[in-house]
Amino acid sequence: MAWALLSLPLNLPPSSSPLPSILNPFKPKSQIGWLASCSGSRRRARVIASAADQEKTEDKDEDKDSSAFNPFGFVTDNPSSRSAIQIIESPAESGNVGQMLYRIEDKGKEYGKYVRSGEHVWFVRETGSAESQRGTVIFLHGAPTQSYSYRNVMSQMSELGFHCFAPDWLGFGFSDKPQPGYGFDYKEEEFHEEFDKLLDVLGVKSPFYLVVQGFLVGSYGLTWALKSRSRISKLAILNSPLTVSSPVPGLFKQLRIPLFGEFTCQNAVMAERFIEAGSAYVLKLEKADVYRLPYLSSSGPGFAILEATRKANFNNISTQIASGFASGSWDIPTLVAWGIADKYLPQSVAEEFQKGNPTAVKLKLIEGAGHMPQEDWPERVVTALRVFF
């Protein structure tokens, strides 16, 4: 079964040339991705699986303590993760990619709307209104997730009188996934430029509150803040790489490896597995469905994060952030609200960052939360933001 999935021809053309329509992962109505394209191979996969089952039965007779080979060893015990890649006997049963899309395609768009900004369409969540008395808050997510992680925080913050926006970065979630070479190449400065345009379209008035979390595009939110400090009233940072000593997760290292990165980026459970691996919790089925959905419905999100990762200079970004927010360079009130159970970034990263500018930066540790505090414990994040703002 594993060979039936992994033997698909890749044959990707150079990035400077448009992909043939059947392989173009960045078109809005592109095919369901390489997992879905396996439908024609399912009959062969079932034959192979049947033979494997018979062989495993014989092996068990010889050695009952031996473990069965698992071609998808990256999947945890989360039943949601298992169903994402399981090829079952009947295509009509749940677990089939088409059936899964039908079941979850309307999920995860709470408070959301599509907004055109220049050549691109963003998916933006909004709670509260422009008349909210306590001001506007912009929430920015990291890779490989989406603005869905802020849904509960946004809901509670609007009840406290704030006007909240949370966009999916271009290439992520439900926003457009532009094809590189055609106006957007997933570079840091391009993310900054397009974000500026979006703020204008949304009518966000400066100064506003900014909340940032996560790797890669999350870091671009912080480097944007360094360039646009006059637009920010206060800054809140949830778990993000903040120092030159901040480790880079294995996912981003894998994406940089030629060919292996192309396969890694098309892992349909990549986002949910990344979230689970950074936290002490397993995502519930309904949450995992939403994080998985973009990667099931198109191969575009996978190739977008692949492109963004290969264009990023992680060491340079960390250096920018560490020096830019240090004493003498940054004086805007800043809160670091840190999930202490983060398995990617140790608590020492937050402490080192705070010591670099003790006058402007305050540190609030959040017990019971991992790499994404807004998902693990939104109530405690809201409490920290309410007090700080």
Coordinates of C-alpha atoms in Angstrom, one line a residue:
M1 CA 0.0 0.0 0.0
A2 CA 2.8 2.4 0.8
W3 CA 4.4 1.8 -2.6
A4 CA 1.1 2.5 -4.3
L5 CA 1.1 6.0 -2.6
L6 CA 4.8 6.8 -2.9
S7 CA 5.5 5.7 -6.5
L8 CA 3.5 8.5 -8.1
P9 CA 5.6 10.5 -10.7
L10 CA 6.5 14.0 -9.5
N11 CA 8.2 15.5 -12.6
L12 CA 7.8 19.0 -11.4
P13 CA 8.9 21.7 -14.0
P14 CA 11.1 24.6 -13.0
S15 CA 9.5 27.2 -10.8
S16 CA 9.9 29.8 -13.5
S17 CA 7.5 27.9 -15.8
P18 CA 3.8 27.5 -15.2
L19 CA 2.8 24.0 -14.1
P20 CA 0.6 21.9 -16.4
S21 CA -3.0 22.3 -15.3
I22 CA -3.2 18.7 -14.1
L23 CA -0.2 19.2 -11.8
N24 CA -0.7 22.9 -10.9
P25 CA -1.1 22.9 -7.1
F26 CA -1.6 26.6 -6.8
K27 CA -4.8 27.0 -8.9
P28 CA -7.9 27.6 -6.7
K29 CA -9.7 24.6 -8.2
S30 CA -6.8 22.3 -8.4
Q31 CA -7.0 18.6 -7.9
I32 CA -7.4 17.2 -4.4
G33 CA -3.6 16.5 -4.2
W34 CA -1.5 13.5 -4.4
L35 CA -3.4 11.5 -1.8
A36 CA -6.6 11.9 -3.8
S37 CA -4.9 11.0 -7.0
C38 CA -4.3 7.6 -5.6
S39 CA -8.0 6.6 -6.1
G40 CA -7.0 4.8 -9.3
S41 CA -4.5 2.7 -7.4
R42 CA -6.7 1.6 -4.6
R43 CA -7.6 -1.7 -6.2
R44 CA -3.9 -2.5 -6.5
A45 CA -3.3 -1.3 -3.0
R46 CA -6.1 -3.6 -1.7
V47 CA -4.5 -6.6 -3.4
I48 CA -1.1 -5.7 -1.9
A49 CA -2.7 -5.1 1.5
S50 CA -4.5 -8.5 1.3
A51 CA -1.2 -10.3 0.5
A52 CA 0.5 -8.3 3.3
D53 CA -2.3 -9.4 5.7
Q54 CA -1.8 -13.0 4.8
E55 CA 2.0 -12.7 5.3
K56 CA 1.5 -11.0 8.6
T57 CA -0.7 -13.8 9.8
E58 CA 2.0 -16.3 8.9
D59 CA 4.6 -14.2 10.7
K60 CA 2.5 -14.1 13.8
D61 CA 2.4 -17.8 13.9
E62 CA 6.2 -17.9 13.8
D63 CA 6.8 -15.0 16.2
K64 CA 3.8 -13.5 18.1
D65 CA 6.0 -10.8 19.6
S66 CA 7.0 -9.3 16.3
S67 CA 5.3 -5.9 15.3
A68 CA 3.5 -5.4 12.0
F69 CA 5.2 -3.1 9.5
N70 CA 3.5 0.3 9.6
P71 CA 4.2 2.2 6.3
F72 CA 2.8 5.4 7.9
G73 CA 4.8 5.4 11.1
F74 CA 4.6 9.2 11.4
V75 CA 0.9 8.9 12.4
T76 CA 0.2 8.9 16.1
D77 CA -2.6 7.2 18.0
N78 CA -4.9 10.1 17.2
P79 CA -7.9 8.4 15.4
S80 CA -8.3 11.6 13.4
S81 CA -4.7 11.3 12.1
R82 CA -5.1 7.7 11.2
S83 CA -8.3 8.2 9.2
A84 CA -6.6 10.9 7.1
I85 CA -4.3 8.5 5.3
Q86 CA -6.1 5.2 5.6
I87 CA -7.1 3.5 2.4
I88 CA -10.0 1.3 3.2
E89 CA -11.9 -1.5 1.4
S90 CA -15.0 0.5 0.5
P91 CA -14.6 4.0 -1.0
A92 CA -17.9 5.0 0.4
E93 CA -16.8 4.6 4.0
S94 CA -15.3 7.4 6.1
G95 CA -11.5 7.6 5.6
N96 CA -11.7 8.0 1.9
V97 CA -10.3 11.4 0.9
G98 CA -13.4 12.4 -1.1
Q99 CA -15.7 11.4 1.7
M100 CA -13.6 13.2 4.2
L101 CA -13.7 16.4 2.2
Y102 CA -17.5 16.1 1.9
R103 CA -17.7 15.7 5.7
I104 CA -15.5 18.6 6.7
E105 CA -15.5 21.1 3.8
D106 CA -17.8 23.5 5.7
K107 CA -15.9 23.3 9.0
G108 CA -13.5 25.8 10.5
K109 CA -14.7 29.1 9.0
E110 CA -16.2 30.7 12.1
Y111 CA -16.3 34.5 12.0
G112 CA -14.7 34.3 8.5
K113 CA -15.1 36.0 5.2
Y114 CA -13.1 36.3 1.9
V115 CA -11.5 39.7 1.3
R116 CA -9.9 40.7 -2.0
S117 CA -6.7 42.7 -1.7
G118 CA -5.0 43.6 -4.9
E119 CA -4.4 40.4 -6.9
H120 CA -5.1 38.1 -4.0
V121 CA -8.0 36.9 -1.9
W122 CA -7.5 36.5 1.8
F123 CA -9.6 34.6 4.3
V124 CA -10.1 36.8 7.3
R125 CA -11.9 36.2 10.6
E126 CA -13.5 39.1 12.3
T127 CA -15.3 39.5 15.7
G128 CA -16.6 42.7 17.3
S129 CA -17.1 45.9 15.2
A130 CA -15.3 49.1 14.3
E131 CA -17.3 50.8 17.0
S132 CA -15.8 48.6 19.7
Q133 CA -14.6 50.9 22.5
R134 CA -11.4 49.1 23.4
G135 CA -9.6 49.2 20.1
T136 CA -8.6 46.8 17.3
V137 CA -6.5 43.6 17.7
I138 CA -4.8 41.8 14.8
F139 CA -3.9 38.2 15.4
L140 CA -1.2 36.6 13.2
H141 CA -0.7 32.8 13.1
G142 CA 2.5 30.8 12.3
A143 CA 3.4 27.9 10.0
P144 CA 2.0 25.4 9.2
T145 CA -1.3 26.4 10.8
Q146 CA -4.0 29.0 10.2
S147 CA -6.1 31.7 11.9
Y148 CA -8.5 29.0 13.1
S149 CA -6.3 28.7 16.2
Y150 CA -7.5 32.1 17.4
R151 CA -11.3 31.5 17.1
N152 CA -11.9 31.1 20.8
V153 CA -9.6 33.9 21.9
M154 CA -11.2 36.3 19.3
S155 CA -14.7 35.4 20.5
Q156 CA -13.9 36.2 24.1
M157 CA -11.9 39.3 23.3
S158 CA -14.8 40.8 21.3
E159 CA -17.1 40.2 24.3
L160 CA -14.6 42.3 26.3
G161 CA -15.1 45.2 23.8
F162 CA -12.3 44.6 21.2
H163 CA -12.6 44.6 17.4
C164 CA -10.6 41.6 16.2
F165 CA -9.2 40.4 12.9
A166 CA -7.2 37.2 12.2
P167 CA -6.2 36.6 8.6
D168 CA -4.9 33.4 7.1
W169 CA -1.5 34.3 5.6
L170 CA -1.3 33.9 1.8
G171 CA -0.4 30.3 1.1
F172 CA -2.1 29.1 4.3
G173 CA -5.5 28.1 5.5
F174 CA -8.3 29.3 3.3
S175 CA -6.5 32.2 1.7
D176 CA -5.1 32.2 -1.9
K177 CA -2.1 30.0 -2.6
P178 CA -0.3 32.1 -5.4
Q179 CA 1.9 30.2 -7.8
P180 CA 5.6 31.3 -7.4
G181 CA 6.9 33.4 -10.3
Y182 CA 3.5 35.1 -10.9
G183 CA 3.5 38.1 -8.6
F184 CA 4.2 36.3 -5.3
D185 CA 7.3 34.3 -4.4
Y186 CA 6.8 33.7 -0.7
K187 CA 9.6 36.0 0.4
E188 CA 9.6 37.9 3.7
E189 CA 9.3 41.4 2.1
E190 CA 6.4 40.2 -0.1
F191 CA 4.5 38.9 3.0
H192 CA 5.1 42.4 4.5
E193 CA 3.8 44.2 1.5
E194 CA 0.7 42.1 1.1
F195 CA -0.1 42.4 4.8
D196 CA 0.1 46.2 4.5
K197 CA -2.3 46.1 1.6
L198 CA -4.7 43.9 3.5
L199 CA -4.8 46.3 6.5
D200 CA -5.7 49.1 4.2
V201 CA -8.5 47.1 2.6
L202 CA -9.8 46.2 6.1
G203 CA -9.8 49.8 7.1
V204 CA -7.6 49.1 10.2
K205 CA -6.7 52.4 11.8
S206 CA -3.4 52.9 13.5
P207 CA -2.3 52.4 16.2
F208 CA -3.7 48.9 16.9
Y209 CA -2.8 45.9 19.1
L210 CA -0.9 43.1 17.5
V211 CA -0.7 39.5 18.6
V212 CA 1.8 37.1 16.9
Q213 CA 2.5 33.4 17.4
G214 CA 4.6 30.7 15.7
F215 CA 7.3 30.0 13.2
L216 CA 8.1 31.3 9.7
V217 CA 5.1 33.6 8.8
G218 CA 4.7 34.2 12.6
S219 CA 8.2 35.5 12.6
Y220 CA 7.4 37.6 9.6
G221 CA 4.7 39.2 11.7
L222 CA 7.4 40.3 14.2
T223 CA 9.8 41.6 11.5
W224 CA 6.8 43.5 10.0
A225 CA 6.3 45.0 13.5
L226 CA 9.9 46.2 13.6
K227 CA 9.5 48.0 10.3
S228 CA 6.0 49.4 11.2
R229 CA 6.3 50.3 14.8
S230 CA 4.3 53.5 14.4
R231 CA 1.2 51.5 13.6
I232 CA 1.4 49.4 16.8
S233 CA 0.0 50.5 20.2
K234 CA 1.1 47.3 22.0
L235 CA 2.5 44.0 21.0
A236 CA 1.8 40.6 22.5
I237 CA 3.9 37.6 21.5
L238 CA 2.8 34.0 22.1
N239 CA 5.3 31.2 21.7
S240 CA 7.6 32.2 18.8
P241 CA 11.4 32.0 18.0
L242 CA 12.8 35.1 19.6
T243 CA 16.5 34.5 20.0
V244 CA 19.4 33.3 18.0
S245 CA 19.4 30.2 20.2
S246 CA 15.8 29.3 19.2
P247 CA 15.7 25.8 17.7
V248 CA 14.3 25.2 14.3
P249 CA 11.8 22.3 14.3
G250 CA 12.6 19.2 12.2
L251 CA 9.6 19.9 9.9
F252 CA 11.3 22.9 8.4
K253 CA 14.7 21.1 8.1
Q254 CA 13.0 18.3 6.2
L255 CA 11.3 20.7 3.8
R256 CA 14.7 22.1 2.8
I257 CA 15.9 18.6 1.6
P258 CA 15.6 18.3 -2.2
L259 CA 12.8 15.8 -3.3
F260 CA 12.2 14.7 0.3
G261 CA 10.7 18.1 1.0
E262 CA 8.3 17.7 -1.9
F263 CA 7.0 14.5 -0.3
T264 CA 6.9 16.0 3.2
C265 CA 4.9 19.0 2.2
Q266 CA 2.1 16.8 0.8
N267 CA 1.6 15.0 4.1
A268 CA -2.1 15.6 4.7
V269 CA -1.7 15.4 8.5
M270 CA 1.3 17.8 8.6
A271 CA -0.4 20.7 10.4
E272 CA -2.2 18.7 13.0
R273 CA 0.9 16.5 13.7
F274 CA 3.0 19.7 14.1
I275 CA 0.5 21.1 16.7
E276 CA 0.3 17.8 18.6
A277 CA 4.1 17.4 18.7
G278 CA 4.5 20.8 20.2
S279 CA 1.9 20.3 23.0
A280 CA 1.0 17.9 25.7
Y281 CA -2.4 17.4 24.1
V282 CA -3.9 15.4 21.2
L283 CA -6.3 17.4 19.0
K284 CA -9.9 16.4 19.0
L285 CA -11.3 15.1 15.8
E286 CA -13.3 18.2 14.9
K287 CA -10.2 20.4 15.4
A288 CA -7.9 18.2 13.5
D289 CA -10.4 18.1 10.6
V290 CA -10.0 21.9 10.1
Y291 CA -6.2 22.0 10.2
R292 CA -6.1 19.1 7.8
L293 CA -8.7 20.4 5.4
P294 CA -6.5 22.8 3.3
Y295 CA -3.9 20.0 2.7
L296 CA -6.6 17.6 1.6
S297 CA -8.5 19.9 -0.7
S298 CA -5.4 21.0 -2.7
S299 CA -1.7 20.4 -2.9
G300 CA -1.3 24.2 -3.0
P301 CA -0.8 24.7 0.8
G302 CA 1.9 22.1 0.9
F303 CA 3.8 23.6 -2.0
A304 CA 3.3 27.1 -0.5
I305 CA 4.9 26.2 2.8
L306 CA 7.7 24.4 0.9
E307 CA 8.4 27.5 -1.1
A308 CA 8.2 29.8 2.0
T309 CA 10.5 27.5 4.0
R310 CA 13.1 27.4 1.2
K311 CA 13.1 31.1 0.8
A312 CA 13.5 31.8 4.5
N313 CA 16.8 32.5 6.3
F314 CA 15.9 31.4 9.8
N315 CA 19.2 32.5 11.3
N316 CA 18.9 36.0 9.8
I317 CA 15.3 36.3 11.0
S318 CA 16.2 35.3 14.5
T319 CA 19.0 37.8 14.6
Q320 CA 16.6 40.6 13.3
I321 CA 14.1 39.8 16.1
A322 CA 16.7 39.5 18.9
S323 CA 18.4 42.7 18.1
G324 CA 15.4 44.6 16.9
F325 CA 13.5 44.1 20.2
A326 CA 16.5 44.7 22.5
S327 CA 16.9 47.6 24.9
G328 CA 17.7 50.8 23.0
S329 CA 15.9 49.6 19.9
W330 CA 12.4 48.9 21.0
D331 CA 10.3 50.8 23.5
I332 CA 6.7 49.8 22.7
P333 CA 5.0 47.8 25.5
T334 CA 5.4 44.2 24.8
L335 CA 3.9 41.1 26.5
V336 CA 5.4 37.6 26.0
A337 CA 2.7 35.1 27.0
W338 CA 4.4 31.8 27.0
G339 CA 3.1 28.2 27.1
I340 CA 5.6 26.5 29.3
A341 CA 4.9 23.0 27.9
D342 CA 6.2 24.0 24.5
K343 CA 8.1 21.1 23.0
Y344 CA 9.7 23.2 20.3
L345 CA 10.8 26.3 22.2
P346 CA 12.0 26.0 25.8
Q347 CA 11.0 28.5 28.4
S348 CA 14.6 29.8 28.4
V349 CA 13.9 31.4 25.0
A350 CA 11.2 33.7 26.5
E351 CA 13.3 34.5 29.6
E352 CA 16.4 35.4 27.5
F353 CA 14.2 37.6 25.3
Q354 CA 12.7 39.4 28.3
K355 CA 16.1 40.0 29.9
G356 CA 17.3 41.6 26.7
N357 CA 14.7 44.5 27.2
P358 CA 13.3 44.3 30.8
T359 CA 11.9 47.8 30.5
A360 CA 9.6 47.2 27.6
V361 CA 9.0 43.5 27.7
K362 CA 6.9 41.7 30.3
L363 CA 6.8 37.9 30.6
K364 CA 3.7 35.9 31.6
L365 CA 4.0 32.1 31.8
I366 CA 1.0 30.1 31.0
E367 CA 0.8 26.7 32.7
G368 CA -0.9 23.9 30.9
A369 CA -0.2 25.3 27.5
G370 CA 2.3 24.2 24.8
H371 CA 3.5 25.7 21.5
M372 CA 0.0 27.2 20.7
P373 CA -1.4 28.6 23.9
Q374 CA -4.3 30.0 22.0
E375 CA -5.4 26.5 21.1
D376 CA -4.4 24.7 24.3
W377 CA -5.8 27.2 26.9
P378 CA -7.5 30.2 25.2
E379 CA -9.1 31.4 28.5
R380 CA -5.7 32.0 30.1
V381 CA -4.5 33.8 26.9
V382 CA -7.5 36.1 27.0
T383 CA -6.9 36.9 30.7
A384 CA -3.3 37.8 29.9
L385 CA -4.3 40.0 26.9
R386 CA -7.1 41.7 28.8
V387 CA -4.8 42.8 31.6
F388 CA -2.1 43.9 29.3
F389 CA -4.2 45.8 26.8

